[in-house]
Amino acid sequence: MFTRRDIGKLVIGAGAVSLATPFKLASAQDRPTLTIAVDNLWQNMATINGISTTSRRIFPNFYDGLVDRDYINDENGLILAPKLATSWEQNGNVWSFELRQGVLFHDGTEMTAEDAAFTLSADRLWGPKPFEPRGKTFTDGFKRVEATGKYTFEIETERPDPYIPGKLTGYMGLVVPKKYYLEKGVDGFGQAPVGTGPYKVTTFRSGEVMVLDAFDDYWDGAPPAKQVIWKIVPEFSGRMAGLVSGEFDFIVNIPTDQEATLEGYDKVKLIRATASNYPAFAFNTRPDPEDNPLVDANLRYAMVQAIDMDTIVQALFGEATFHPAVPFNFPEYGRFYDPALKPLLPYDPVKAKELVQKSGYDGRPLRWHITRQFYPNYEAAAEIMIEQWREVGINVQAIVLDNFELVYRRPFHLMNMSMSTDFIPGDPYQPLWLDWGPTASRSTASWKTWDPTEKFIELGNIFERQTEFEARKKAYQDLSAEWQRVTPGYYMWKSVYNWAHRDDIEWKPRADGEMRMFGDYLKLS
Amino acid sequence: MTRFWLVKIVRTLLTLWFVLTFAFIVLRTSGDPVVALLGADARPDEVAQFRSQWGLDRPLYEQYARYIAQMATGQFGISYRDGRQVIDIIAERVPWTLLLGLVAYLIAALVGIPAGILAALKRGSTLDRLIMTFAVFGFALPNFFLGILMILLFSLTLQWLPSSGTGTIWHFLMPAITLGTFTAGTLARFTRSAMLEVLDRLYMRAAAAKGVPHWKRILLHALPNAAIPIVTIIGLNLGQLIAGAIVVETVFAWPGVGRLLVTAVSSRDLAVVQALVLVIAATMVVANLLVDLLYGLLDPRIRVAR
C-alpha cells in the first residue's frame, strides 16, 4: 500500500533544481531575514509555563540565561560560561552572583538584580501559590533569593547546593523584567515576552508564526540577521519544498525515512545531533490492575533480556545514535560515565525464557500504551520488540493512542515515556532522582507506574546530599543499582534531533535542541 | 408565512442548543484538557491550580450552566492555551477561511457548472466521458493527497508556487484549487444530470420550435430550471468545504479556522473548540436557510406553496 511519503518519493524522483539564492551579508543595514519552518510553536512563551521542546529551540534568541552552557568548546556542553551573571561564588548555603552591567531588556529598561531575584523568587516559582507553579520542580531546597545590590543577588538554599550555577543554565535561569511581567501577568507575558536576548519578539501568533527582530542594543553586539521568522508548517512536504525552493532557510523535524531524500538535493545541508533525552518505556510495577503480572520483577527482567536493542537501534538509526546498555550511564555525564560498565540484564533470550517460567506468567496480553508518532521510530521499534517478546513467550499488545491523556488512562502494563538528562549539566540527578524520586510525577500522579522502594528513597536522599565528586559518584552508583534491581523502566536510545538548512549557512546545533541564530552558533556568508 | 419563519427560527435555535450541548458533553467526557495543555510532567499542584483557575474542578452541571449562560450572552470565554479572548482568536482566523472558501467556491463554480453543462450537451460523447472521469477524480481524491501532490509538483519540482502560508495571490492558488476540486467534481456531475433532465422537457422543445437560439435556450430556459439541485448541492457542500478546510489549511499552513480547530482540539482548548463548533453549526444553519430562500426565488411554485 502506498503511503503519503511513498507518493512523495515518487514525485520527488522526478528531480528538482534548487532556486535557493544565497543572500549577501554586506553590512549591518543589509542583514538578511531568516525564515525557519517549524512543526509547531508552543502556545505560551513564558519561561516556565512555556516549557516545551518547541519553545526551547526559540527561547535563547530572545531570552538570556544567567549562566550558559558552552557547546562550542565542548560537545556535551559541560563548560559553564558567564552570560547575564559574570561571576558567582558559593559560601556554605549561599550563592552570590554578580550581574553584567548595562544590559537592556527589549522594552528599554535596564536589567538589574531586582529582575534576576524576581525571576527566581518564591512569588514566581516556589512559594505557596507561585505565578508559574512548575518552577517548584527546579527550585528544590530554595530558601531565599534576594537582591543585595543593583547588580548583585544571592540564593540561599536549605543545604549547600554546588549545582546552582548548573541549574541556572536551564529554563529557570532565563531572566524576565519584573515590572513588565507583573503588569502583563503570566499569560499576557507569555504572549508578548520580553527578555534581554539578541532578538526581540515583534509578532507572536501561537498557531501560526513568531517574528523576531534584531535587538541592536544587545549587550553582546547586534545579531547577524535583521529578522528571524519562525513559521509553522505542519506538513513535512511543505517544509521540504520550501527549503529546496529557497522559501525557507531552515527546517526542523525531518522524518528519518526522508533524510536520504532531502540529502539528495543540492544546496541543502542535513544536520543531526543526539539530544539530551532518552525515549524509554515504563513498566507498571504496581498491582493496578490487580492481576498485573509485571508486579513480579522476574517478568520485567525477562522482558529486558529478551530485547536486542543494539540491533534495533542500528536498523532504525544506523550510526546516528546508540542504546545505553546500562541505565543512567550516559556519556554526557563526563566523569560519572564509565564506558566499561556492564549491564546487569544483557540481551539473553535463553535466560529470558527461564525468567518467564520462574515468574509464572500465564501468557495473558500486556497492554503497552504508546503515544502516536511522538518519538521518531518508537512504533517501529515497538513492533520488533513485541516479536522478540513473543519468541520468549510474552504476549504484548501495542495500543497506539493519540495523546498522553489517553496513554495515562488505566489499565496498562507498559507506557511510553522519555527522560531528559540535562537539568544539572554533567550530573545524573535529573533522570535518576528528579524523575524517579518520591516527588516525581512517575511516583505520584494518578497514572504512576511505581512506588519508590524505601531503599531507593534512602539512597536518593544520600545521593542528593553528596557534594564531593567521589562520594556523589558512589551514591549515584548505589542508587542506580537499586533502580536496576527493581527495573521499573527501560531506556531505548539517545534521541536524535535533525534539522536542514541552506548549505551556505554555517550553523552549530546543540544537544538541548536550542536553535541559536547568533554568536558562534551561526555564520552567514 | 410568519408561522413558517417562526418554526424555522425555533428549529434553528434548537439545533444550535443541541450542538452546544453535544460539544460540551463530548469534550468533557473524551479527555482531560489539563494533560494536553500542561504537558505530561505537570506537577499535581500545577494541575490543581489550573483546574481551579478555569473552573474545571466544579461539578459538570455547574460548568454546563455557566457555559450556556456565557453563550447566551454572546461571550465565548477565554482560551486555555494563551489566555486571549476566544472571539478575538476566531475573528483573526475567519477572514482567511472565508477568503479561501470563496476563491475555492469560485473556482469550483467556474469549472464545475460549465463542465457539467458541456457534458450534458455532448451527452455520450468522448468529451462527456472525459469530463465525468475528471469529475469522479475530483471528488474521489482525498484533499490531503491532492494537496501534497501539488506541493511536491509545483513547489518542490517546478518551483512555480510557494509551498505554504499566505502573503501573495500565488499563495492562494494551491489551497484554493485543492479545496475547490471536490466541489467542482460534485457540481459537474449534478449539473450534468440536472441539465439532462431539463433538456428533455417539453418547454425546451417548444422553445426550439419557436426558433429561440440554442445559447438562449440553454442559458435562459434550461439553466434556471436546473438550478434547484445545483443550489442544493452548493448549500450542502458548505459542510464539505469546512471539513476540507481543516485538512487543506493544515497541509498548506493556512492560518484559518480549520487549522485553529485542529490545534484547539489536539490541545483540548475547550473554550475555542466550543466556540468554533457553534460558529460552524451556525454557518451550516444559515447556509441551509439561504438555500431555502433561494428555492423560493428560483421557483415561484415553492414560494406559493409556503
Coordinates of N, CA and C in Angstrom, one line a residue, chain A residues 53 56 69 71 75-76 253 271-279 317 320-322 324 330-333 375-376 418-422 430 491 493-499 509-514:
Chain A
T53 N 9.6 21.3 24.0 CA 10.7 21.2 23.1 C 10.6 22.3 22.0
R56 N 11.8 25.7 23.6 CA 13.2 25.7 23.9 C 14.1 26.1 22.7
R69 N 25.7 27.3 28.9 CA 26.5 26.1 28.6 C 27.2 26.2 27.3
Y71 N 28.6 24.9 24.2 CA 28.6 23.7 23.3 C 29.6 23.9 22.2
E75 N 31.4 19.3 23.3 CA 30.2 18.8 22.6 C 29.1 18.4 23.6
N76 N 29.5 18.2 24.8 CA 28.5 17.8 25.8 C 28.0 19.1 26.6
N253 N 12.7 18.9 12.3 CA 12.0 17.6 12.3 C 11.8 16.9 11.0
I271 N 21.5 18.1 9.1 CA 22.3 18.1 10.4 C 21.6 17.2 11.4
R272 N 22.4 16.4 12.0 CA 21.8 15.5 13.1 C 22.6 15.8 14.4
A273 N 22.0 15.7 15.5 CA 22.7 15.7 16.8 C 21.9 14.9 17.8
T274 N 22.7 14.2 18.6 CA 22.0 13.4 19.6 C 21.6 14.4 20.7
A275 N 20.4 14.2 21.2 CA 19.8 15.1 22.2 C 20.0 14.6 23.6
S276 N 19.8 15.6 24.6 CA 19.9 15.2 26.0 C 18.6 14.6 26.4
N277 N 18.2 13.5 25.8 CA 16.9 12.9 26.1 C 16.9 11.4 25.6
Y278 N 16.2 10.6 26.3 CA 16.2 9.2 26.0 C 14.7 8.7 26.0
P279 N 14.2 8.3 24.8 CA 12.9 7.6 24.8 C 13.0 6.3 25.6
F317 N 18.3 3.6 13.1 CA 19.0 4.9 13.1 C 20.4 4.8 12.5
A320 N 23.6 6.9 13.8 CA 23.2 8.2 14.3 C 23.1 8.3 15.8
T321 N 22.8 7.1 16.4 CA 22.7 7.1 17.9 C 23.0 5.8 18.5
F322 N 22.7 5.5 19.7 CA 23.1 4.3 20.3 C 22.1 3.9 21.5
P324 N 21.8 2.9 25.3 CA 22.6 2.9 26.6 C 22.4 1.6 27.3
F330 N 25.3 7.5 31.1 CA 25.2 8.3 29.8 C 26.5 9.1 29.6
P331 N 27.0 9.1 28.3 CA 28.2 9.7 28.0 C 28.3 11.2 28.4
E332 N 27.1 11.9 28.4 CA 27.1 13.3 28.7 C 27.4 13.6 30.1
Y333 N 27.5 12.5 30.9 CA 27.8 12.8 32.3 C 29.3 12.8 32.7
Y375 N 7.6 9.9 19.4 CA 9.1 9.8 19.4 C 9.4 9.1 18.0
P376 N 10.3 9.7 17.3 CA 10.7 9.1 16.0 C 11.0 7.6 16.1
S418 N 9.8 9.4 28.0 CA 11.2 9.8 27.7 C 11.7 10.6 28.8
M419 N 13.0 10.7 29.0 CA 13.5 11.4 30.1 C 14.7 12.3 29.6
S420 N 14.7 13.5 30.1 CA 15.8 14.4 29.8 C 16.9 14.2 30.8
T421 N 18.1 14.7 30.4 CA 19.2 14.4 31.3 C 20.0 15.6 31.6
D422 N 19.5 16.8 31.3 CA 20.5 17.9 31.4 C 20.1 19.0 32.4
Q430 N 18.9 14.5 37.3 CA 17.6 14.6 36.8 C 17.0 13.2 36.4
Y491 N 15.5 2.1 29.1 CA 15.9 3.2 28.2 C 16.3 2.7 26.9
W493 N 17.1 4.5 23.5 CA 18.2 5.1 22.7 C 18.3 6.6 23.0
K494 N 19.4 7.1 22.7 CA 19.5 8.6 22.9 C 18.8 9.2 21.7
S495 N 17.9 10.2 22.0 CA 17.2 10.8 20.9 C 18.1 11.5 19.9
V496 N 17.6 11.6 18.7 CA 18.3 12.3 17.7 C 17.4 13.5 17.2
Y497 N 18.0 14.7 17.2 CA 17.3 15.8 16.6 C 17.9 16.0 15.2
N498 N 17.1 16.4 14.3 CA 17.6 16.7 13.0 C 17.1 18.1 12.5
W499 N 17.8 18.7 11.6 CA 17.5 20.0 11.0 C 18.1 19.9 9.6
P509 N 24.4 23.0 15.9 CA 23.3 22.6 16.7 C 23.8 22.3 18.1
R510 N 22.8 22.2 19.0 CA 23.1 21.9 20.4 C 22.3 20.7 20.9
A511 N 22.8 20.0 21.8 CA 22.1 18.8 22.2 C 20.9 19.1 23.0
D512 N 20.7 20.3 23.5 CA 19.5 20.7 24.2 C 18.4 21.1 23.2
G513 N 18.7 21.1 21.9 CA 17.7 21.4 20.9 C 17.6 22.9 20.6
E514 N 18.3 23.8 21.3 CA 18.2 25.2 21.1 C 18.7 25.5 19.7

